[in-house]
């Protein structure tokens, strides 16, 4: 193996390249889980390049060896297609859309520690999955902004079933209301059934958490990603023309219910964008991402593209919360 980095990216991500043609990643990764997790903690992300990966089923075996197996995608927020056991397409948004950088599932009471991406078919042009160093983002946040979020936490309000966003049946992977209620109750998510089969959920999460392995205090929330002002102007205007703020599919607030300031959100958006590093996918690239230490997004693309993703190992942010916030 050779250990290196990408041009203009420093040590983020670490690149591990196969030196023997046809070396199966599933075989190489077996028994290396602890080593790969340690490298992901140190570097934030590890790009495994030049290995052989024989489609989605073989990728499942890679995930098993690297992280102990893939997780079901529950409490969903983006459209995906399941192509194997808990292996999904990356978000199925139109090719011309940018996906803003975020930590996967950081709005949820249960989050994945790791993401594993697999470039089965890179796009003809574009379609990179930019990643950003969350240590850098955390360090650069204005102290007054950080203190405000630490003290108040983040309230996530989500509305389902009004024609925008995912229906609750997809989000919870069930059409049984009682099952939705049990899931919400088990995780402290408040819920309200509205007319015409609509649902609203509300829950409060921390703005920062302590990294499960390194103990570092890291910015980790979905406030910027979920906020309507982060959306492209045409979509934002369409949503605001259709819904009052209280009925938006997702909308975050401070934990006490107060709205977030426009200047605060723009400050945070700028830091996310400045932290991003992009590289062109190569066929069979596999990217192991520490989901706390690294944010990711997506660039627009043309041509056919199929990037698969799996999530692995759970933790509950409330158990690692930094600051009192408004957590209940």
mmCIF file of C-alpha atoms in Angstrom:
data_model
loop_
_atom_site.group_PDB
_atom_site.id
_atom_site.type_symbol
_atom_site.label_atom_id
_atom_site.label_comp_id
_atom_site.label_asym_id
_atom_site.label_seq_id
_atom_site.Cartn_x
_atom_site.Cartn_y
_atom_site.Cartn_z
ATOM 1 C CA UNK A 1 0.000 0.000 0.000
ATOM 2 C CA UNK A 2 1.058 3.597 -0.492
ATOM 3 C CA UNK A 3 -0.082 6.435 1.750
ATOM 4 C CA UNK A 4 -0.349 9.891 0.205
ATOM 5 C CA UNK A 5 -2.559 12.934 -0.202
ATOM 6 C CA UNK A 6 -4.388 14.682 -3.028
ATOM 7 C CA UNK A 7 -3.063 17.848 -4.707
ATOM 8 C CA UNK A 8 -3.994 21.024 -2.798
ATOM 9 C CA UNK A 9 -5.762 19.031 -0.064
ATOM 10 C CA UNK A 10 -3.009 18.532 2.512
ATOM 11 C CA UNK A 11 -3.554 15.417 4.609
ATOM 12 C CA UNK A 12 -7.325 15.592 4.148
ATOM 13 C CA UNK A 13 -8.303 13.041 3.042
ATOM 14 C CA UNK A 14 -5.606 10.450 3.559
ATOM 15 C CA UNK A 15 -5.190 8.407 0.363
ATOM 16 C CA UNK A 16 -4.414 4.688 0.578
ATOM 17 C CA UNK A 17 -3.641 3.337 -2.908
ATOM 18 C CA UNK A 18 -3.414 -0.310 -3.930
ATOM 19 C CA UNK A 19 -0.095 -1.221 -5.498
ATOM 20 C CA UNK A 20 -1.259 -4.524 -6.952
ATOM 21 C CA UNK A 21 -3.799 -4.583 -9.760
ATOM 22 C CA UNK A 22 -7.065 -6.366 -9.040
ATOM 23 C CA UNK A 23 -6.635 -6.411 -5.245
ATOM 24 C CA UNK A 24 -10.140 -6.835 -3.794
ATOM 25 C CA UNK A 25 -10.964 -4.173 -1.227
ATOM 26 C CA UNK A 26 -13.296 -6.544 0.617
ATOM 27 C CA UNK A 27 -10.384 -8.954 1.173
ATOM 28 C CA UNK A 28 -7.841 -6.250 2.027
ATOM 29 C CA UNK A 29 -10.164 -4.499 4.508
ATOM 30 C CA UNK A 30 -10.963 -7.687 6.448
ATOM 31 C CA UNK A 31 -9.257 -7.452 9.831
ATOM 32 C CA UNK A 32 -8.305 -3.786 9.349
ATOM 33 C CA UNK A 33 -11.359 -2.187 10.942
ATOM 34 C CA UNK A 34 -9.522 -0.796 13.997
ATOM 35 C CA UNK A 35 -6.720 0.584 11.823
ATOM 36 C CA UNK A 36 -9.135 2.271 9.422
ATOM 37 C CA UNK A 37 -11.198 3.771 12.229
ATOM 38 C CA UNK A 38 -8.055 5.195 13.823
ATOM 39 C CA UNK A 39 -6.986 6.714 10.496
ATOM 40 C CA UNK A 40 -10.462 8.187 9.966
ATOM 41 C CA UNK A 41 -10.287 9.806 13.401
ATOM 42 C CA UNK A 42 -6.828 11.217 12.702
ATOM 43 C CA UNK A 43 -7.485 12.479 9.180
ATOM 44 C CA UNK A 44 -11.282 12.901 9.063
ATOM 45 C CA UNK A 45 -11.581 10.839 5.877
ATOM 46 C CA UNK A 46 -9.704 8.036 4.100
ATOM 47 C CA UNK A 47 -9.830 7.565 0.317
ATOM 48 C CA UNK A 48 -9.178 3.971 -0.777
ATOM 49 C CA UNK A 49 -8.116 4.072 -4.421
ATOM 50 C CA UNK A 50 -7.093 1.492 -7.012
ATOM 51 C CA UNK A 51 -8.775 -1.483 -5.342
ATOM 52 C CA UNK A 52 -11.245 -3.822 -7.019
ATOM 53 C CA UNK A 53 -14.889 -3.540 -5.931
ATOM 54 C CA UNK A 54 -17.317 -5.777 -7.829
ATOM 55 C CA UNK A 55 -20.550 -3.814 -7.582
ATOM 56 C CA UNK A 56 -23.033 -3.184 -4.788
ATOM 57 C CA UNK A 57 -22.955 -6.668 -3.262
ATOM 58 C CA UNK A 58 -19.160 -6.581 -2.965
ATOM 59 C CA UNK A 59 -19.399 -3.087 -1.514
ATOM 60 C CA UNK A 60 -21.621 -4.534 1.227
ATOM 61 C CA UNK A 61 -18.769 -6.880 2.119
ATOM 62 C CA UNK A 62 -16.345 -3.941 2.167
ATOM 63 C CA UNK A 63 -18.601 -2.071 4.589
ATOM 64 C CA UNK A 64 -18.818 -5.143 6.813
ATOM 65 C CA UNK A 65 -15.036 -5.427 7.020
ATOM 66 C CA UNK A 66 -14.369 -1.713 7.412
ATOM 67 C CA UNK A 67 -17.030 -0.777 9.934
ATOM 68 C CA UNK A 68 -19.017 -3.790 11.127
ATOM 69 C CA UNK A 69 -21.935 -3.555 8.700
ATOM 70 C CA UNK A 70 -24.354 -1.035 7.233
ATOM 71 C CA UNK A 71 -27.269 0.648 9.013
ATOM 72 C CA UNK A 72 -30.844 1.042 7.862
ATOM 73 C CA UNK A 73 -31.625 4.607 6.790
ATOM 74 C CA UNK A 74 -34.360 5.616 9.274
ATOM 75 C CA UNK A 75 -35.872 9.040 10.016
ATOM 76 C CA UNK A 76 -34.967 10.013 6.461
ATOM 77 C CA UNK A 77 -34.503 13.518 5.083
ATOM 78 C CA UNK A 78 -33.439 12.918 1.482
ATOM 79 C CA UNK A 79 -34.622 10.658 -1.360
ATOM 80 C CA UNK A 80 -32.460 7.570 -1.904
ATOM 81 C CA UNK A 81 -32.837 4.218 -3.627
ATOM 82 C CA UNK A 82 -31.857 1.064 -1.734
ATOM 83 C CA UNK A 83 -29.698 -1.133 -3.989
ATOM 84 C CA UNK A 84 -28.501 -3.689 -1.439
ATOM 85 C CA UNK A 85 -28.975 -4.453 2.221
ATOM 86 C CA UNK A 86 -28.769 -0.932 3.705
ATOM 87 C CA UNK A 87 -26.711 0.254 0.742
ATOM 88 C CA UNK A 88 -28.251 3.293 -0.949
ATOM 89 C CA UNK A 89 -27.714 5.651 -3.815
ATOM 90 C CA UNK A 90 -26.347 9.012 -2.778
ATOM 91 C CA UNK A 91 -29.150 11.589 -2.594
ATOM 92 C CA UNK A 92 -31.379 11.391 -5.663
ATOM 93 C CA UNK A 93 -31.598 15.125 -6.358
ATOM 94 C CA UNK A 94 -31.579 16.479 -9.941
ATOM 95 C CA UNK A 95 -28.122 16.601 -11.499
ATOM 96 C CA UNK A 96 -28.082 20.400 -11.809
ATOM 97 C CA UNK A 97 -28.520 20.959 -8.056
ATOM 98 C CA UNK A 98 -25.796 21.623 -5.497
ATOM 99 C CA UNK A 99 -26.155 19.810 -2.173
ATOM 100 C CA UNK A 100 -24.971 22.061 0.646
ATOM 101 C CA UNK A 101 -22.287 20.579 2.952
ATOM 102 C CA UNK A 102 -23.534 18.865 6.083
ATOM 103 C CA UNK A 103 -22.908 16.097 8.608
ATOM 104 C CA UNK A 104 -25.179 13.213 7.681
ATOM 105 C CA UNK A 105 -28.242 12.841 9.927
ATOM 106 C CA UNK A 106 -27.017 15.475 12.420
ATOM 107 C CA UNK A 107 -30.672 16.524 12.866
ATOM 108 C CA UNK A 108 -31.538 13.058 14.176
ATOM 109 C CA UNK A 109 -31.521 11.700 17.738
ATOM 110 C CA UNK A 110 -29.555 8.714 16.357
ATOM 111 C CA UNK A 111 -26.625 9.393 14.009
ATOM 112 C CA UNK A 112 -24.095 7.332 12.054
ATOM 113 C CA UNK A 113 -20.470 7.595 13.129
ATOM 114 C CA UNK A 114 -19.192 6.681 9.648
ATOM 115 C CA UNK A 115 -20.216 7.099 6.026
ATOM 116 C CA UNK A 116 -18.714 4.932 3.295
ATOM 117 C CA UNK A 117 -19.071 6.156 -0.296
ATOM 118 C CA UNK A 118 -18.460 3.965 -3.336
ATOM 119 C CA UNK A 119 -17.925 5.430 -6.818
ATOM 120 C CA UNK A 120 -19.505 2.703 -8.899
ATOM 121 C CA UNK A 121 -19.935 5.050 -11.886
ATOM 122 C CA UNK A 122 -18.483 8.579 -11.649
ATOM 123 C CA UNK A 123 -20.272 11.293 -13.610
ATOM 124 C CA UNK A 124 -19.105 12.209 -17.082
ATOM 125 C CA UNK A 125 -18.450 15.725 -15.833
ATOM 126 C CA UNK A 126 -18.648 17.172 -12.310
ATOM 127 C CA UNK A 127 -20.492 15.278 -9.598
ATOM 128 C CA UNK A 128 -17.718 15.519 -7.020
ATOM 129 C CA UNK A 129 -18.558 14.901 -3.363
ATOM 130 C CA UNK A 130 -16.705 17.808 -1.727
ATOM 131 C CA UNK A 131 -15.657 17.231 1.870
ATOM 132 C CA UNK A 132 -14.781 19.743 4.558
ATOM 133 C CA UNK A 133 -12.761 19.536 7.758
ATOM 134 C CA UNK A 134 -15.185 20.072 10.630
ATOM 135 C CA UNK A 135 -12.315 20.779 13.016
ATOM 136 C CA UNK A 136 -11.512 23.800 10.861
ATOM 137 C CA UNK A 137 -15.155 24.902 10.764
ATOM 138 C CA UNK A 138 -15.485 24.576 14.537
ATOM 139 C CA UNK A 139 -12.360 26.649 15.182
ATOM 140 C CA UNK A 140 -13.470 29.459 12.881
ATOM 141 C CA UNK A 141 -17.006 29.989 14.193
ATOM 142 C CA UNK A 142 -17.467 33.383 15.817
ATOM 143 C CA UNK A 143 -17.290 32.824 19.614
ATOM 144 C CA UNK A 144 -20.518 34.773 20.166
ATOM 145 C CA UNK A 145 -22.351 32.591 17.644
ATOM 146 C CA UNK A 146 -20.943 29.439 19.191
ATOM 147 C CA UNK A 147 -21.930 30.536 22.712
ATOM 148 C CA UNK A 148 -25.474 31.336 21.598
ATOM 149 C CA UNK A 149 -25.950 27.903 20.015
ATOM 150 C CA UNK A 150 -24.303 26.091 22.927
ATOM 151 C CA UNK A 151 -26.630 27.796 25.378
ATOM 152 C CA UNK A 152 -29.838 27.346 23.393
ATOM 153 C CA UNK A 153 -29.448 24.208 21.268
ATOM 154 C CA UNK A 154 -31.287 23.620 17.981
ATOM 155 C CA UNK A 155 -34.997 22.875 17.532
ATOM 156 C CA UNK A 156 -35.861 20.901 14.385
ATOM 157 C CA UNK A 157 -39.432 21.251 13.122
ATOM 158 C CA UNK A 158 -40.400 18.966 10.227
ATOM 159 C CA UNK A 159 -43.712 18.824 8.357
ATOM 160 C CA UNK A 160 -44.597 15.854 6.151
ATOM 161 C CA UNK A 161 -47.330 15.201 3.642
ATOM 162 C CA UNK A 162 -48.002 18.623 2.092
ATOM 163 C CA UNK A 163 -46.472 17.886 -1.325
ATOM 164 C CA UNK A 164 -42.914 19.113 -0.661
ATOM 165 C CA UNK A 165 -40.233 16.932 0.879
ATOM 166 C CA UNK A 166 -40.544 13.271 1.766
ATOM 167 C CA UNK A 167 -43.877 11.837 2.983
ATOM 168 C CA UNK A 168 -43.841 10.475 6.518
ATOM 169 C CA UNK A 169 -44.293 6.938 5.198
ATOM 170 C CA UNK A 170 -40.895 7.239 3.486
ATOM 171 C CA UNK A 171 -39.215 9.068 6.359
ATOM 172 C CA UNK A 172 -40.189 6.399 8.892
ATOM 173 C CA UNK A 173 -40.306 3.435 6.476
ATOM 174 C CA UNK A 174 -43.795 2.451 7.607
ATOM 175 C CA UNK A 175 -47.439 3.339 6.868
ATOM 176 C CA UNK A 176 -48.462 2.421 10.426
ATOM 177 C CA UNK A 177 -49.130 5.537 12.530
ATOM 178 C CA UNK A 178 -48.715 3.569 15.735
ATOM 179 C CA UNK A 179 -45.229 2.494 14.646
ATOM 180 C CA UNK A 180 -44.321 6.135 13.934
ATOM 181 C CA UNK A 181 -45.564 7.112 17.374
ATOM 182 C CA UNK A 182 -43.554 4.350 19.044
ATOM 183 C CA UNK A 183 -40.401 5.370 17.180
ATOM 184 C CA UNK A 184 -40.835 9.032 18.130
ATOM 185 C CA UNK A 185 -41.614 8.268 21.765
ATOM 186 C CA UNK A 186 -38.546 6.053 22.064
ATOM 187 C CA UNK A 187 -36.262 8.933 20.998
ATOM 188 C CA UNK A 188 -37.966 11.933 22.569
ATOM 189 C CA UNK A 189 -39.421 13.284 19.320
ATOM 190 C CA UNK A 190 -42.662 15.214 19.772
ATOM 191 C CA UNK A 191 -45.276 14.511 17.100
ATOM 192 C CA UNK A 192 -48.621 15.940 16.014
ATOM 193 C CA UNK A 193 -51.005 14.468 13.473
ATOM 194 C CA UNK A 194 -52.658 17.144 11.363
ATOM 195 C CA UNK A 195 -55.537 17.117 8.882
ATOM 196 C CA UNK A 196 -55.312 15.246 5.571
ATOM 197 C CA UNK A 197 -52.838 12.708 6.903
ATOM 198 C CA UNK A 198 -50.085 15.239 7.570
ATOM 199 C CA UNK A 199 -47.569 14.944 10.399
ATOM 200 C CA UNK A 200 -45.352 17.403 12.259
ATOM 201 C CA UNK A 201 -42.381 16.382 14.416
ATOM 202 C CA UNK A 202 -40.279 18.493 16.737
ATOM 203 C CA UNK A 203 -37.130 17.649 18.629
ATOM 204 C CA UNK A 204 -34.186 19.498 20.140
ATOM 205 C CA UNK A 205 -30.567 18.588 19.548
ATOM 206 C CA UNK A 206 -27.202 19.983 20.580
ATOM 207 C CA UNK A 207 -25.172 22.406 18.467
ATOM 208 C CA UNK A 208 -21.886 20.717 19.386
ATOM 209 C CA UNK A 209 -20.921 17.262 20.575
ATOM 210 C CA UNK A 210 -17.854 15.565 22.027
ATOM 211 C CA UNK A 211 -16.296 13.264 19.451
ATOM 212 C CA UNK A 212 -16.943 9.642 20.497
ATOM 213 C CA UNK A 213 -13.308 8.591 19.977
ATOM 214 C CA UNK A 214 -11.068 11.655 20.280
ATOM 215 C CA UNK A 215 -13.038 13.647 22.865
ATOM 216 C CA UNK A 216 -12.788 16.865 20.809
ATOM 217 C CA UNK A 217 -15.652 19.365 20.929
ATOM 218 C CA UNK A 218 -17.029 19.551 17.376
ATOM 219 C CA UNK A 219 -19.764 21.608 15.700
ATOM 220 C CA UNK A 220 -22.457 19.088 14.731
ATOM 221 C CA UNK A 221 -25.980 20.084 13.747
ATOM 222 C CA UNK A 222 -28.301 20.567 10.769
ATOM 223 C CA UNK A 223 -29.239 24.202 11.444
ATOM 224 C CA UNK A 224 -27.668 25.649 8.315
ATOM 225 C CA UNK A 225 -28.547 22.771 5.989
ATOM 226 C CA UNK A 226 -32.228 22.652 6.969
ATOM 227 C CA UNK A 227 -32.827 26.422 6.970
ATOM 228 C CA UNK A 228 -34.999 27.669 4.119
ATOM 229 C CA UNK A 229 -32.566 30.504 3.362
ATOM 230 C CA UNK A 230 -29.874 27.966 2.399
ATOM 231 C CA UNK A 231 -31.971 26.684 -0.513
ATOM 232 C CA UNK A 232 -31.438 27.968 -4.078
ATOM 233 C CA UNK A 233 -33.524 31.075 -4.670
ATOM 234 C CA UNK A 234 -36.160 29.503 -6.985
ATOM 235 C CA UNK A 235 -36.901 26.663 -4.560
ATOM 236 C CA UNK A 236 -36.835 28.965 -1.553
ATOM 237 C CA UNK A 237 -39.288 31.355 -3.191
ATOM 238 C CA UNK A 238 -41.599 28.502 -4.203
ATOM 239 C CA UNK A 239 -41.679 27.137 -0.657
ATOM 240 C CA UNK A 240 -42.292 30.520 0.949
ATOM 241 C CA UNK A 241 -45.067 31.244 -1.539
ATOM 242 C CA UNK A 242 -46.759 27.947 -0.637
ATOM 243 C CA UNK A 243 -46.188 27.693 3.128
ATOM 244 C CA UNK A 244 -46.001 29.830 6.212
ATOM 245 C CA UNK A 245 -42.727 29.383 8.080
ATOM 246 C CA UNK A 246 -44.387 27.137 10.664
ATOM 247 C CA UNK A 247 -45.441 24.706 7.880
ATOM 248 C CA UNK A 248 -42.149 24.442 5.974
ATOM 249 C CA UNK A 249 -41.077 20.818 5.385
ATOM 250 C CA UNK A 250 -38.028 21.345 7.614
ATOM 251 C CA UNK A 251 -37.107 24.496 9.491
ATOM 252 C CA UNK A 252 -34.677 24.878 12.408
ATOM 253 C CA UNK A 253 -34.873 27.336 15.290
ATOM 254 C CA UNK A 254 -32.923 27.959 18.432
ATOM 255 C CA UNK A 255 -33.902 25.472 21.104
ATOM 256 C CA UNK A 256 -36.200 28.016 22.760
ATOM 257 C CA UNK A 257 -38.148 28.439 19.508
ATOM 258 C CA UNK A 258 -36.635 31.781 18.511
ATOM 259 C CA UNK A 259 -35.667 32.292 14.844
ATOM 260 C CA UNK A 260 -32.024 32.273 13.807
ATOM 261 C CA UNK A 261 -30.539 35.545 12.621
ATOM 262 C CA UNK A 262 -29.827 35.967 8.902
ATOM 263 C CA UNK A 263 -26.282 37.198 9.589
ATOM 264 C CA UNK A 264 -25.570 34.189 11.796
ATOM 265 C CA UNK A 265 -26.699 31.750 9.104
ATOM 266 C CA UNK A 266 -24.675 33.511 6.428
ATOM 267 C CA UNK A 267 -21.585 33.431 8.664
ATOM 268 C CA UNK A 268 -21.978 29.677 9.098
ATOM 269 C CA UNK A 269 -22.688 29.032 5.420
ATOM 270 C CA UNK A 270 -19.508 30.877 4.454
ATOM 271 C CA UNK A 271 -17.411 28.737 6.815
ATOM 272 C CA UNK A 272 -18.826 25.507 5.404
ATOM 273 C CA UNK A 273 -18.112 26.592 1.848
ATOM 274 C CA UNK A 274 -14.586 27.795 2.631
ATOM 275 C CA UNK A 275 -13.689 24.454 4.233
ATOM 276 C CA UNK A 276 -14.606 22.325 1.197
ATOM 277 C CA UNK A 277 -12.071 20.308 -0.780
ATOM 278 C CA UNK A 278 -13.170 18.548 -3.977
ATOM 279 C CA UNK A 279 -11.580 15.745 -5.973
ATOM 280 C CA UNK A 280 -12.706 13.877 -9.074
ATOM 281 C CA UNK A 281 -14.112 10.425 -8.388
ATOM 282 C CA UNK A 282 -12.403 7.471 -10.060
ATOM 283 C CA UNK A 283 -14.240 4.216 -10.707
ATOM 284 C CA UNK A 284 -14.148 1.959 -7.599
ATOM 285 C CA UNK A 285 -12.977 4.730 -5.260
ATOM 286 C CA UNK A 286 -14.219 4.113 -1.715
ATOM 287 C CA UNK A 287 -14.245 6.999 0.767
ATOM 288 C CA UNK A 288 -14.475 6.296 4.498
ATOM 289 C CA UNK A 289 -15.735 9.422 6.266
ATOM 290 C CA UNK A 290 -15.848 10.175 9.978
ATOM 291 C CA UNK A 291 -19.296 11.765 9.987
ATOM 292 C CA UNK A 292 -18.541 13.998 12.975
ATOM 293 C CA UNK A 293 -15.175 15.304 11.783
ATOM 294 C CA UNK A 294 -16.100 15.725 8.109
ATOM 295 C CA UNK A 295 -18.933 17.435 6.249
ATOM 296 C CA UNK A 296 -19.833 16.514 2.689
ATOM 297 C CA UNK A 297 -21.908 17.888 -0.177
ATOM 298 C CA UNK A 298 -22.361 17.334 -3.900
ATOM 299 C CA UNK A 299 -21.488 19.312 -7.016
ATOM 300 C CA UNK A 300 -23.721 19.435 -10.111
ATOM 301 C CA UNK A 301 -22.934 16.981 -12.888
ATOM 302 C CA UNK A 302 -23.753 15.792 -16.379
ATOM 303 C CA UNK A 303 -23.979 12.249 -17.698
ATOM 304 C CA UNK A 304 -24.899 9.139 -15.744
ATOM 305 C CA UNK A 305 -23.612 9.009 -12.156
ATOM 306 C CA UNK A 306 -24.011 6.320 -9.503
ATOM 307 C CA UNK A 307 -22.339 6.905 -6.167
ATOM 308 C CA UNK A 308 -23.451 4.482 -3.456
ATOM 309 C CA UNK A 309 -23.333 5.108 0.278
ATOM 310 C CA UNK A 310 -23.647 3.135 3.491
ATOM 311 C CA UNK A 311 -23.819 4.344 7.079
ATOM 312 C CA UNK A 312 -22.245 2.547 10.019
ATOM 313 C CA UNK A 313 -22.153 2.569 13.845
ATOM 314 C CA UNK A 314 -24.627 4.725 15.745
ATOM 315 C CA UNK A 315 -24.426 7.213 18.584
ATOM 316 C CA UNK A 316 -26.929 9.581 20.188
ATOM 317 C CA UNK A 317 -25.845 13.255 20.092
ATOM 318 C CA UNK A 318 -27.638 14.055 23.349
ATOM 319 C CA UNK A 319 -25.278 11.649 25.141
ATOM 320 C CA UNK A 320 -22.304 13.627 23.823
ATOM 321 C CA UNK A 321 -23.771 17.139 23.987
ATOM 322 C CA UNK A 322 -21.466 20.048 24.756
ATOM 323 C CA UNK A 323 -23.199 22.863 26.643
ATOM 324 C CA UNK A 324 -26.520 22.776 28.413
ATOM 325 C CA UNK A 325 -28.594 24.029 25.494
ATOM 326 C CA UNK A 326 -32.339 23.538 25.759
ATOM 327 C CA UNK A 327 -32.117 19.742 25.675
ATOM 328 C CA UNK A 328 -34.828 17.846 27.478
#
